[in-house]
Structures are given as C-alpha cells and as structure tokens.
C-alpha cells in the first residue's frame, strides 16, 4: 500500500496539505509535527515489491482476540499496550508497543494473520520490523537500556499458532535507525508545509483567467464560493455554454485557503468531463502559475503497462522493487506538477522514467496533490479510494460533481449486484477434481439452496419479497470457504485494490493460474455479500432467468440486488466532506434530485438563468405524432416528413434522436428511401471512441446532412458542435425508460416509500426529460448560435410536462 502521512492533529495547529498539522507557534519546545510511529514507518520504511495478491486478513475482533491470546501465554509481569513517546527536533512520535517482558528484556510486536506466515508480503514484514525498531529505540531511551531483544510475533488466528522471529539490538543502533526515519520524514514534511503555505498565498491572489465572466458564470462562481464558506452543499442547474467547469473550479480554488481545504475532488461521469476540468486547470496554470498540484486519476485498465501480468513483483517488472523506487518517483511527480496538471500521459512518463507502475503512482500521488480529477467511482462507490483516504487522513475536502444528473443512475449501479448461477456452476467445475472437501461441500450447498429458490419461480422475472435468508447464509458460507481456500493455496487471486480500509479485491481481476472460474465467482460473490449487508427497503431483490425455465432442473438464474434509491448510501459521503457542489444543465426538479441523492436538507439550490434567448431557438412540438412503442410503425412517415421539410427549408447539419437503435434504423431506412438526396450518418451500436470522433467530424461548418443517434447515447450529451456545425435537432421520443417488470417494480417501491415523490416521475418522466433537454442542448452553444428543435410526440403538448423544460424556450405547438 502506498505510504502516507497521517499526522495527529494537535490543538492550535493549522491543517496542512498532507492532512497533518503544523504548529502556529514558533516555540521550539512545541513539536511542529506529531505523528504515530506506525504512520511514520509507513512513509519512510516501506521497501520491496508492490504485492497485491489477495491475503485474507483477520477481522478487527479476531485481531483483538489474537492479541489477548498471545498476552495470556506470556509470564507474570508481562506488560501490554506500552505507551512510548519520542522527539527528534520539530518532530514528535507516539505509539503503543504491543507487549514487553521486563524480566526477559524483550519487546514484542504482535501481528495477526490468516494462512501460512510465509505468505505475508515481504514489504509488510519490513514495515513491521521498522515499527518494532522505532519502539525499541524509544523504550531504550526512556529506560536507559543499552540493549534489547526485539520479537516479531505472528499469530495465525485460525490455528492459534505463533511464529516468533527475534533479533538482539544495541540501543545506539536502534537510536540511529529511529533518527534516520525521523530525518527522512522531516525533509518531506517540511517540503509539504512549505508547499501548503505557498499554495494558499497564491490561491488568495488567483485571478480569473479570462477578461470577463460569461453571463451566468459569475453567479455560479459566487454560489460555489459562498457554500464553501458556509460548509454546505449546492445543487446548481446552469445551462451549457456558460463555462461551468471554470466557474466552479476557480471559485473552489479561491475558497481553499480561507476554508483551510486540504483537497478539491473534481468528479466526473465521463472522460470528456475530465478533459474539460484538466483543460481549465491548465488554463489557470498558464495564466496565474499558482504552485498548485493537480492529478488525473484513471482506471487501472487504462493505465496498466502490462495487462497480461499480475500486480506483484514476481509477475510485473513495474511492481518489482516498486517501494524502493517510489520516493524518487514521488518527488519527480511533485516537481513535474509545478508545470501543469499531472494528466495520465504525464504521470506515465514520470512513472516509466522511474520504473514504477503508473497506476499505483497515481494512487500514491492522490495523497500529495491539491486537486484530484477523477471518476464518480473514486469517491462514491463501495470501495472508493478517495472517500477512504478522506476519512483515514481526516482531510478537509470540497467536492465538485460534474454532470450531476448522471449520479443517481451511476450510484444505483454501485450499490447493486448480480450474481450468476452460471458462475457458480463454473466455479464448482474448476475445483471438482482437486478442491478440498470443505470447499466443495459449501459450493454444493449453495447450489442446492439456489435450486430450491429457483423452484419458487414460474416466470423469467421473479420478484423476491426480500433477501432470501437461506440463500444468503449459503452464499456467506461459500465465500468463507473460498477465502480459506485461497489463503491455503498459492492461488494468485489476481489484482486487488487498496482503499485505506484494508485490501479489497477488485472486480476487474485477471490472471489466475489455479482456478480462474473460482476466482471470478469469489469476487462476484464478495461484492454481492457487501451489497447484501447494506440491503434495505431502498433496494429490490429478484431472480431472472435467461435460459431454461427456472423450475426445471436445468434452469439457472441470476440473483439481482437492485438499488432503487441511492440516498442512504450517498448521505455519509456528503457528511464526510466540508462542502460539495453538484452541477449540470439538467437537474430539475432540484428538490427531487436532492432527495434521491441523500443531500442534506440545508443544501443550497441555484438555477442559473440561461444566457440564451427564445429568439435563438425555435421549438416546435409535433403533437399529432405518437412515438409510443405501439405507435412507432405508424409514426414513421410523419417523423420523416418533418425532418425532410426542415432540412429542405434550411439545409445544414442536424441531429435526430430516437429511443432505440431499432427505431432509429426504421426511421433512417424510411428516410433514405424517401429522400435519398439528403446525406445521413447513422450511429452504430458499440462505436469505438475513434468511430465516435469520425461521426462528429462529419459535422463541419459548411456541411449538410442529418445524423441519426440514440437518445441517452454518446451523442446525446457532452458533445460540442457550435455555430453551423449543428443548426437543429429532431427528438422523436420522450426519452422515457422502457416499461418492463423491473422498472415497474421500482416505480411501485418508490410509491410505497412515499418520501421520494411519485414513482412514475422518478423512474420514467424525470430521467426521460433530462435526456431530452441534454440532447436539445447540443443545438445552441453560444449566444450567437441560431437553431431549431422539433419535439415529436403528442405528450409534449401537455402543459405540466412543458413546465419541466427550460424556461427560456418558447414552445410552439404545431
Ligand atoms: S497495474 Fe499493470 S503495470 Fe501496474 S503493477 Fe499491475 S500489472 Fe504491473
């Protein structure tokens, strides 16, 4: 795990960028830095390989019981939890050694584990010894001892077996070791304290990088500044084109010094949003040159240099000796950050120059930068790294959540799980010949419980009233047995991520020479268990069966845990930060969005007036067309006719949006048959990023034609086609999600819960209209753009529905 500073906060101290503290006092008798021994060693003494092979670790309770067991085996007079303090210049350390036997002159550090002690990663053991040696130095100094026996006691909590490693040390050697650690720490800590001071001074003077604010941009920036000062959350709906990214980032950075913020996290739903944030940070760097460190966090899949290898020294050269080279790489990255954001490509160059993994260097740098630009996952999901660090380091953080209309849906996915019985069958097959009997028994028991559950289902979608207790107990038993199996074998479980809470398996795991199917099922099952732990009436449980009927012996199902309202899971995330600003062009109704996201009651709400006027966009509703599923075939000629008439009346570039690829194809074929003279470009399923770029490049200033796209897809938001690159849009759908058993059950559950308003609105209407407004927002991008929007469905004629559309639109019913 990358090292970090976790300084203890003292009274009268000023928070620092590293989450630590600096004393305001210049009195040399007051330590400037105070740190726990363990944390000091994690920063200074971690050496060797990065090793993310899965090693099951004892629970907190098992750890406590393990320490008690060791103490109960020691002779009379044995002292536990020995408090030790030390001082080196401006640095004070504190800690508790696990045990001391005065009669034997032996100081012990106890570490509990599961499985063979020989399988503990070397870098962990180096760290354990460093900790013990510092304790030894402090003990010798406090008791005036000339030497000491140090004992590392490894206790296997499963068997109760102790492995004791001892070394004899002279006091002066221990003292030298402790001073080396203190010096290494101080040199970094002083650099960080100095950076914080210079950063805050510069941010106090930070100038807006453009000659003037755009219309609406200033009011958004002021709102961000005010909520940060008040330590509150803000939901801000602001139209596209006003420069939301720069407004929010600039205001947040200006608020940083006075609010003593350690970090700003800019979180996005899509890669395009990350690019905008990094662009804004580069502009600020270029214009004001603040000593501000910023970092782009990317997914492991995108930054791994050796996708065919596993994350440990025996497999990957960039994991081998990672911690030996990390200090130099970390310093190089810090130096590089003064020239602009540490974008993924920049960080990669630094990492490769020092032969360390770019992905894990990025994880490390998240601790040392001021601004992190990452995905929603990095803060909101079950094992979110930035959230775990915020808590562990006690950071004072401000969040900026970009395109926040995506967060409800994304968070639902984070707190949902699907477990496939197919995976269980494959896992059982993988261990059939060689697996231990206990494991086979547990997997078999889960299979038979699952079959019984299937017997209760007579339809391919079978709602369950709640979590099936028997099934869950069998699943937990199987997970425990698989954990034991992996701890007892040399099994390479694949990649694991670390969150600061301990090791957490990553679902995107890869190589496993022993049993890939077992490993895959284990990781899916672990996630399902975690989601099940959090399951309540904000979630739904069901069985689905893609293949044979469930009640037949061949029937295999998927058990789904579906989150309906993410509010209870997100509320602790808001509580963990100083302030949060969520912004988007489509958040209406704001009250509803606040409730679904679990934002606090005192969340400020802002609707920024559009800089655009009704004269810029002609909005026409074709209220005689119905695009409901049952009427689609009949709608084709009317839809084609409206598109063709508009194109011929004003030739130029247009985008048409449809509810599905199937409907898109029907309309496109009809259009091409009737109007073969009009160029068309058609969105294909699963287009690569390059193909998407090609599609967009077809929209040139002097081009003419119609692009056919799916509403809610890659071209429905986050694309910028200003001026004549796009002069109009046709939206032949209400954007409502499909009516199906899952959505209907979600609608009912929301109605039952009551406090989130109408289930129909939450499941269908609001998400649908958000997509429509996002897609329509592609047409007018600047105050000089002119365009036309055709809303094709009779339901747009309803007044209550039109109230949810942007108020600067003037809608004509045709
Ligand atoms: S993420 Fe890739 S490059 Fe990094 S340690 Fe793992 S295998 Fe190696």
PDB file of C-alpha atoms in Angstrom, residues 447-577:
ATOM      1  CA  UNK A 447     -26.075 -24.717  -5.452  1.00  0.00           C
ATOM      2  CA  UNK A 448     -28.823 -26.779  -3.841  1.00  0.00           C
ATOM      3  CA  UNK A 449     -30.191 -23.765  -1.917  1.00  0.00           C
ATOM      4  CA  UNK A 450     -30.199 -21.811  -5.163  1.00  0.00           C
ATOM      5  CA  UNK A 451     -32.036 -24.617  -6.974  1.00  0.00           C
ATOM      6  CA  UNK A 452     -34.691 -24.632  -4.278  1.00  0.00           C
ATOM      7  CA  UNK A 453     -35.078 -20.903  -4.704  1.00  0.00           C
ATOM      8  CA  UNK A 454     -35.476 -21.390  -8.444  1.00  0.00           C
ATOM      9  CA  UNK A 455     -38.327 -23.831  -7.802  1.00  0.00           C
ATOM     10  CA  UNK A 456     -40.378 -20.952  -6.414  1.00  0.00           C
ATOM     11  CA  UNK A 457     -40.118 -19.067  -9.719  1.00  0.00           C
ATOM     12  CA  UNK A 458     -42.508 -19.643 -12.571  1.00  0.00           C
ATOM     13  CA  UNK A 459     -41.612 -16.669 -14.761  1.00  0.00           C
ATOM     14  CA  UNK A 460     -38.304 -15.456 -16.257  1.00  0.00           C
ATOM     15  CA  UNK A 461     -38.519 -12.438 -13.967  1.00  0.00           C
ATOM     16  CA  UNK A 462     -39.340 -13.479 -10.441  1.00  0.00           C
ATOM     17  CA  UNK A 463     -39.551 -10.788  -7.779  1.00  0.00           C
ATOM     18  CA  UNK A 464     -38.499 -11.879  -4.296  1.00  0.00           C
ATOM     19  CA  UNK A 465     -40.082 -10.235  -1.254  1.00  0.00           C
ATOM     20  CA  UNK A 466     -36.655  -9.597   0.319  1.00  0.00           C
ATOM     21  CA  UNK A 467     -33.234 -11.141   0.622  1.00  0.00           C
ATOM     22  CA  UNK A 468     -33.625 -14.950   0.719  1.00  0.00           C
ATOM     23  CA  UNK A 469     -32.091 -15.809   4.114  1.00  0.00           C
ATOM     24  CA  UNK A 470     -31.147 -19.410   3.365  1.00  0.00           C
ATOM     25  CA  UNK A 471     -29.527 -18.481   0.098  1.00  0.00           C
ATOM     26  CA  UNK A 472     -27.601 -15.630   1.723  1.00  0.00           C
ATOM     27  CA  UNK A 473     -26.361 -17.878   4.541  1.00  0.00           C
ATOM     28  CA  UNK A 474     -25.223 -20.451   1.977  1.00  0.00           C
ATOM     29  CA  UNK A 475     -23.507 -17.715  -0.034  1.00  0.00           C
ATOM     30  CA  UNK A 476     -21.675 -16.409   3.026  1.00  0.00           C
ATOM     31  CA  UNK A 477     -20.566 -19.957   3.858  1.00  0.00           C
ATOM     32  CA  UNK A 478     -19.267 -20.423   0.317  1.00  0.00           C
ATOM     33  CA  UNK A 479     -17.416 -17.089   0.440  1.00  0.00           C
ATOM     34  CA  UNK A 480     -15.746 -18.063   3.713  1.00  0.00           C
ATOM     35  CA  UNK A 481     -14.699 -21.430   2.264  1.00  0.00           C
ATOM     36  CA  UNK A 482     -13.315 -19.821  -0.896  1.00  0.00           C
ATOM     37  CA  UNK A 483     -11.388 -17.306   1.239  1.00  0.00           C
ATOM     38  CA  UNK A 484      -9.869 -20.193   3.218  1.00  0.00           C
ATOM     39  CA  UNK A 485      -9.002 -21.983   0.020  1.00  0.00           C
ATOM     40  CA  UNK A 486      -7.162 -19.007  -1.418  1.00  0.00           C
ATOM     41  CA  UNK A 487      -5.319 -18.407   1.831  1.00  0.00           C
ATOM     42  CA  UNK A 488      -4.203 -22.059   1.943  1.00  0.00           C
ATOM     43  CA  UNK A 489      -3.016 -22.259  -1.643  1.00  0.00           C
ATOM     44  CA  UNK A 490      -0.515 -20.418  -3.712  1.00  0.00           C
ATOM     45  CA  UNK A 491      -3.541 -19.119  -5.651  1.00  0.00           C
ATOM     46  CA  UNK A 492      -2.933 -15.849  -7.415  1.00  0.00           C
ATOM     47  CA  UNK A 493      -6.250 -14.188  -6.944  1.00  0.00           C
ATOM     48  CA  UNK A 494      -5.429 -11.508  -9.420  1.00  0.00           C
ATOM     49  CA  UNK A 495      -5.488  -7.833  -8.806  1.00  0.00           C
ATOM     50  CA  UNK A 496      -6.655  -6.258  -5.643  1.00  0.00           C
ATOM     51  CA  UNK A 497      -7.180  -2.621  -4.907  1.00  0.00           C
ATOM     52  CA  UNK A 498      -6.437  -0.980  -1.623  1.00  0.00           C
ATOM     53  CA  UNK A 499      -8.662   1.596  -0.088  1.00  0.00           C
ATOM     54  CA  UNK A 500      -7.052   2.526   3.157  1.00  0.00           C
ATOM     55  CA  UNK A 501      -9.541   0.282   4.926  1.00  0.00           C
ATOM     56  CA  UNK A 502      -7.594  -2.796   4.040  1.00  0.00           C
ATOM     57  CA  UNK A 503      -7.296  -4.949   0.976  1.00  0.00           C
ATOM     58  CA  UNK A 504     -10.317  -5.055  -1.237  1.00  0.00           C
ATOM     59  CA  UNK A 505     -10.478  -7.361  -4.233  1.00  0.00           C
ATOM     60  CA  UNK A 506     -11.069  -5.602  -7.499  1.00  0.00           C
ATOM     61  CA  UNK A 507     -13.776  -6.980  -9.734  1.00  0.00           C
ATOM     62  CA  UNK A 508     -11.698  -6.405 -12.820  1.00  0.00           C
ATOM     63  CA  UNK A 509      -9.255  -9.099 -11.697  1.00  0.00           C
ATOM     64  CA  UNK A 510      -7.342 -11.075 -14.250  1.00  0.00           C
ATOM     65  CA  UNK A 511      -4.751 -13.809 -14.274  1.00  0.00           C
ATOM     66  CA  UNK A 512      -5.131 -16.805 -12.027  1.00  0.00           C
ATOM     67  CA  UNK A 513      -3.073 -19.856 -12.806  1.00  0.00           C
ATOM     68  CA  UNK A 514      -5.069 -22.086 -10.467  1.00  0.00           C
ATOM     69  CA  UNK A 515      -8.757 -21.525 -10.877  1.00  0.00           C
ATOM     70  CA  UNK A 516      -9.935 -18.516 -12.841  1.00  0.00           C
ATOM     71  CA  UNK A 517     -13.578 -19.542 -12.669  1.00  0.00           C
ATOM     72  CA  UNK A 518     -13.400 -19.931  -8.898  1.00  0.00           C
ATOM     73  CA  UNK A 519     -11.678 -16.596  -8.514  1.00  0.00           C
ATOM     74  CA  UNK A 520     -14.219 -14.869 -10.770  1.00  0.00           C
ATOM     75  CA  UNK A 521     -17.107 -16.283  -8.779  1.00  0.00           C
ATOM     76  CA  UNK A 522     -15.416 -15.394  -5.488  1.00  0.00           C
ATOM     77  CA  UNK A 523     -15.056 -11.752  -6.469  1.00  0.00           C
ATOM     78  CA  UNK A 524     -18.663 -11.544  -7.692  1.00  0.00           C
ATOM     79  CA  UNK A 525     -19.871 -13.248  -4.518  1.00  0.00           C
ATOM     80  CA  UNK A 526     -17.851 -10.944  -2.257  1.00  0.00           C
ATOM     81  CA  UNK A 527     -19.425  -7.925  -3.918  1.00  0.00           C
ATOM     82  CA  UNK A 528     -22.901  -9.452  -3.587  1.00  0.00           C
ATOM     83  CA  UNK A 529     -22.290 -10.094   0.136  1.00  0.00           C
ATOM     84  CA  UNK A 530     -21.230  -6.495   0.643  1.00  0.00           C
ATOM     85  CA  UNK A 531     -24.301  -5.155  -1.178  1.00  0.00           C
ATOM     86  CA  UNK A 532     -26.473  -7.579   0.804  1.00  0.00           C
ATOM     87  CA  UNK A 533     -25.078  -6.164   4.062  1.00  0.00           C
ATOM     88  CA  UNK A 534     -26.415  -2.744   3.056  1.00  0.00           C
ATOM     89  CA  UNK A 535     -29.682  -4.012   1.620  1.00  0.00           C
ATOM     90  CA  UNK A 536     -32.873  -2.417   2.934  1.00  0.00           C
ATOM     91  CA  UNK A 537     -36.198  -1.160   1.630  1.00  0.00           C
ATOM     92  CA  UNK A 538     -34.342   1.144  -0.779  1.00  0.00           C
ATOM     93  CA  UNK A 539     -33.444  -1.953  -2.758  1.00  0.00           C
ATOM     94  CA  UNK A 540     -35.206  -4.792  -4.568  1.00  0.00           C
ATOM     95  CA  UNK A 541     -34.318  -8.427  -4.947  1.00  0.00           C
ATOM     96  CA  UNK A 542     -35.288 -10.720  -7.823  1.00  0.00           C
ATOM     97  CA  UNK A 543     -34.364 -13.740  -9.867  1.00  0.00           C
ATOM     98  CA  UNK A 544     -34.006 -13.569 -13.607  1.00  0.00           C
ATOM     99  CA  UNK A 545     -33.536 -16.497 -15.947  1.00  0.00           C
ATOM    100  CA  UNK A 546     -32.101 -16.036 -19.387  1.00  0.00           C
ATOM    101  CA  UNK A 547     -32.136 -19.726 -20.327  1.00  0.00           C
ATOM    102  CA  UNK A 548     -34.264 -22.703 -19.379  1.00  0.00           C
ATOM    103  CA  UNK A 549     -37.347 -22.148 -17.191  1.00  0.00           C
ATOM    104  CA  UNK A 550     -36.274 -21.770 -13.594  1.00  0.00           C
ATOM    105  CA  UNK A 551     -38.360 -24.531 -12.123  1.00  0.00           C
ATOM    106  CA  UNK A 552     -36.722 -27.150 -14.376  1.00  0.00           C
ATOM    107  CA  UNK A 553     -33.532 -28.879 -13.195  1.00  0.00           C
ATOM    108  CA  UNK A 554     -31.530 -27.160 -15.967  1.00  0.00           C
ATOM    109  CA  UNK A 555     -32.808 -23.739 -15.055  1.00  0.00           C
ATOM    110  CA  UNK A 556     -30.085 -21.369 -13.910  1.00  0.00           C
ATOM    111  CA  UNK A 557     -30.869 -17.926 -12.600  1.00  0.00           C
ATOM    112  CA  UNK A 558     -29.215 -14.658 -11.768  1.00  0.00           C
ATOM    113  CA  UNK A 559     -29.932 -13.224  -8.356  1.00  0.00           C
ATOM    114  CA  UNK A 560     -30.158  -9.449  -8.542  1.00  0.00           C
ATOM    115  CA  UNK A 561     -29.910  -6.939  -5.740  1.00  0.00           C
ATOM    116  CA  UNK A 562     -31.061  -3.658  -7.248  1.00  0.00           C
ATOM    117  CA  UNK A 563     -30.676  -0.338  -5.608  1.00  0.00           C
ATOM    118  CA  UNK A 564     -33.670   1.934  -6.208  1.00  0.00           C
ATOM    119  CA  UNK A 565     -32.723   4.994  -4.161  1.00  0.00           C
ATOM    120  CA  UNK A 566     -29.021   5.639  -3.554  1.00  0.00           C
ATOM    121  CA  UNK A 567     -29.725   8.345  -0.932  1.00  0.00           C
ATOM    122  CA  UNK A 568     -28.890   6.261   2.186  1.00  0.00           C
ATOM    123  CA  UNK A 569     -25.566   5.178   0.684  1.00  0.00           C
ATOM    124  CA  UNK A 570     -24.542   8.618  -0.506  1.00  0.00           C
ATOM    125  CA  UNK A 571     -25.551  10.556   2.620  1.00  0.00           C
ATOM    126  CA  UNK A 572     -22.391   9.517   4.554  1.00  0.00           C
ATOM    127  CA  UNK A 573     -20.282  10.662   1.609  1.00  0.00           C
ATOM    128  CA  UNK A 574     -21.689  14.195   1.796  1.00  0.00           C
ATOM    129  CA  UNK A 575     -21.249  14.145   5.571  1.00  0.00           C
ATOM    130  CA  UNK A 576     -17.556  13.321   5.136  1.00  0.00           C
ATOM    131  CA  UNK A 577     -16.731  16.460   3.166  1.00  0.00           C
TER     132      UNK A 577
END
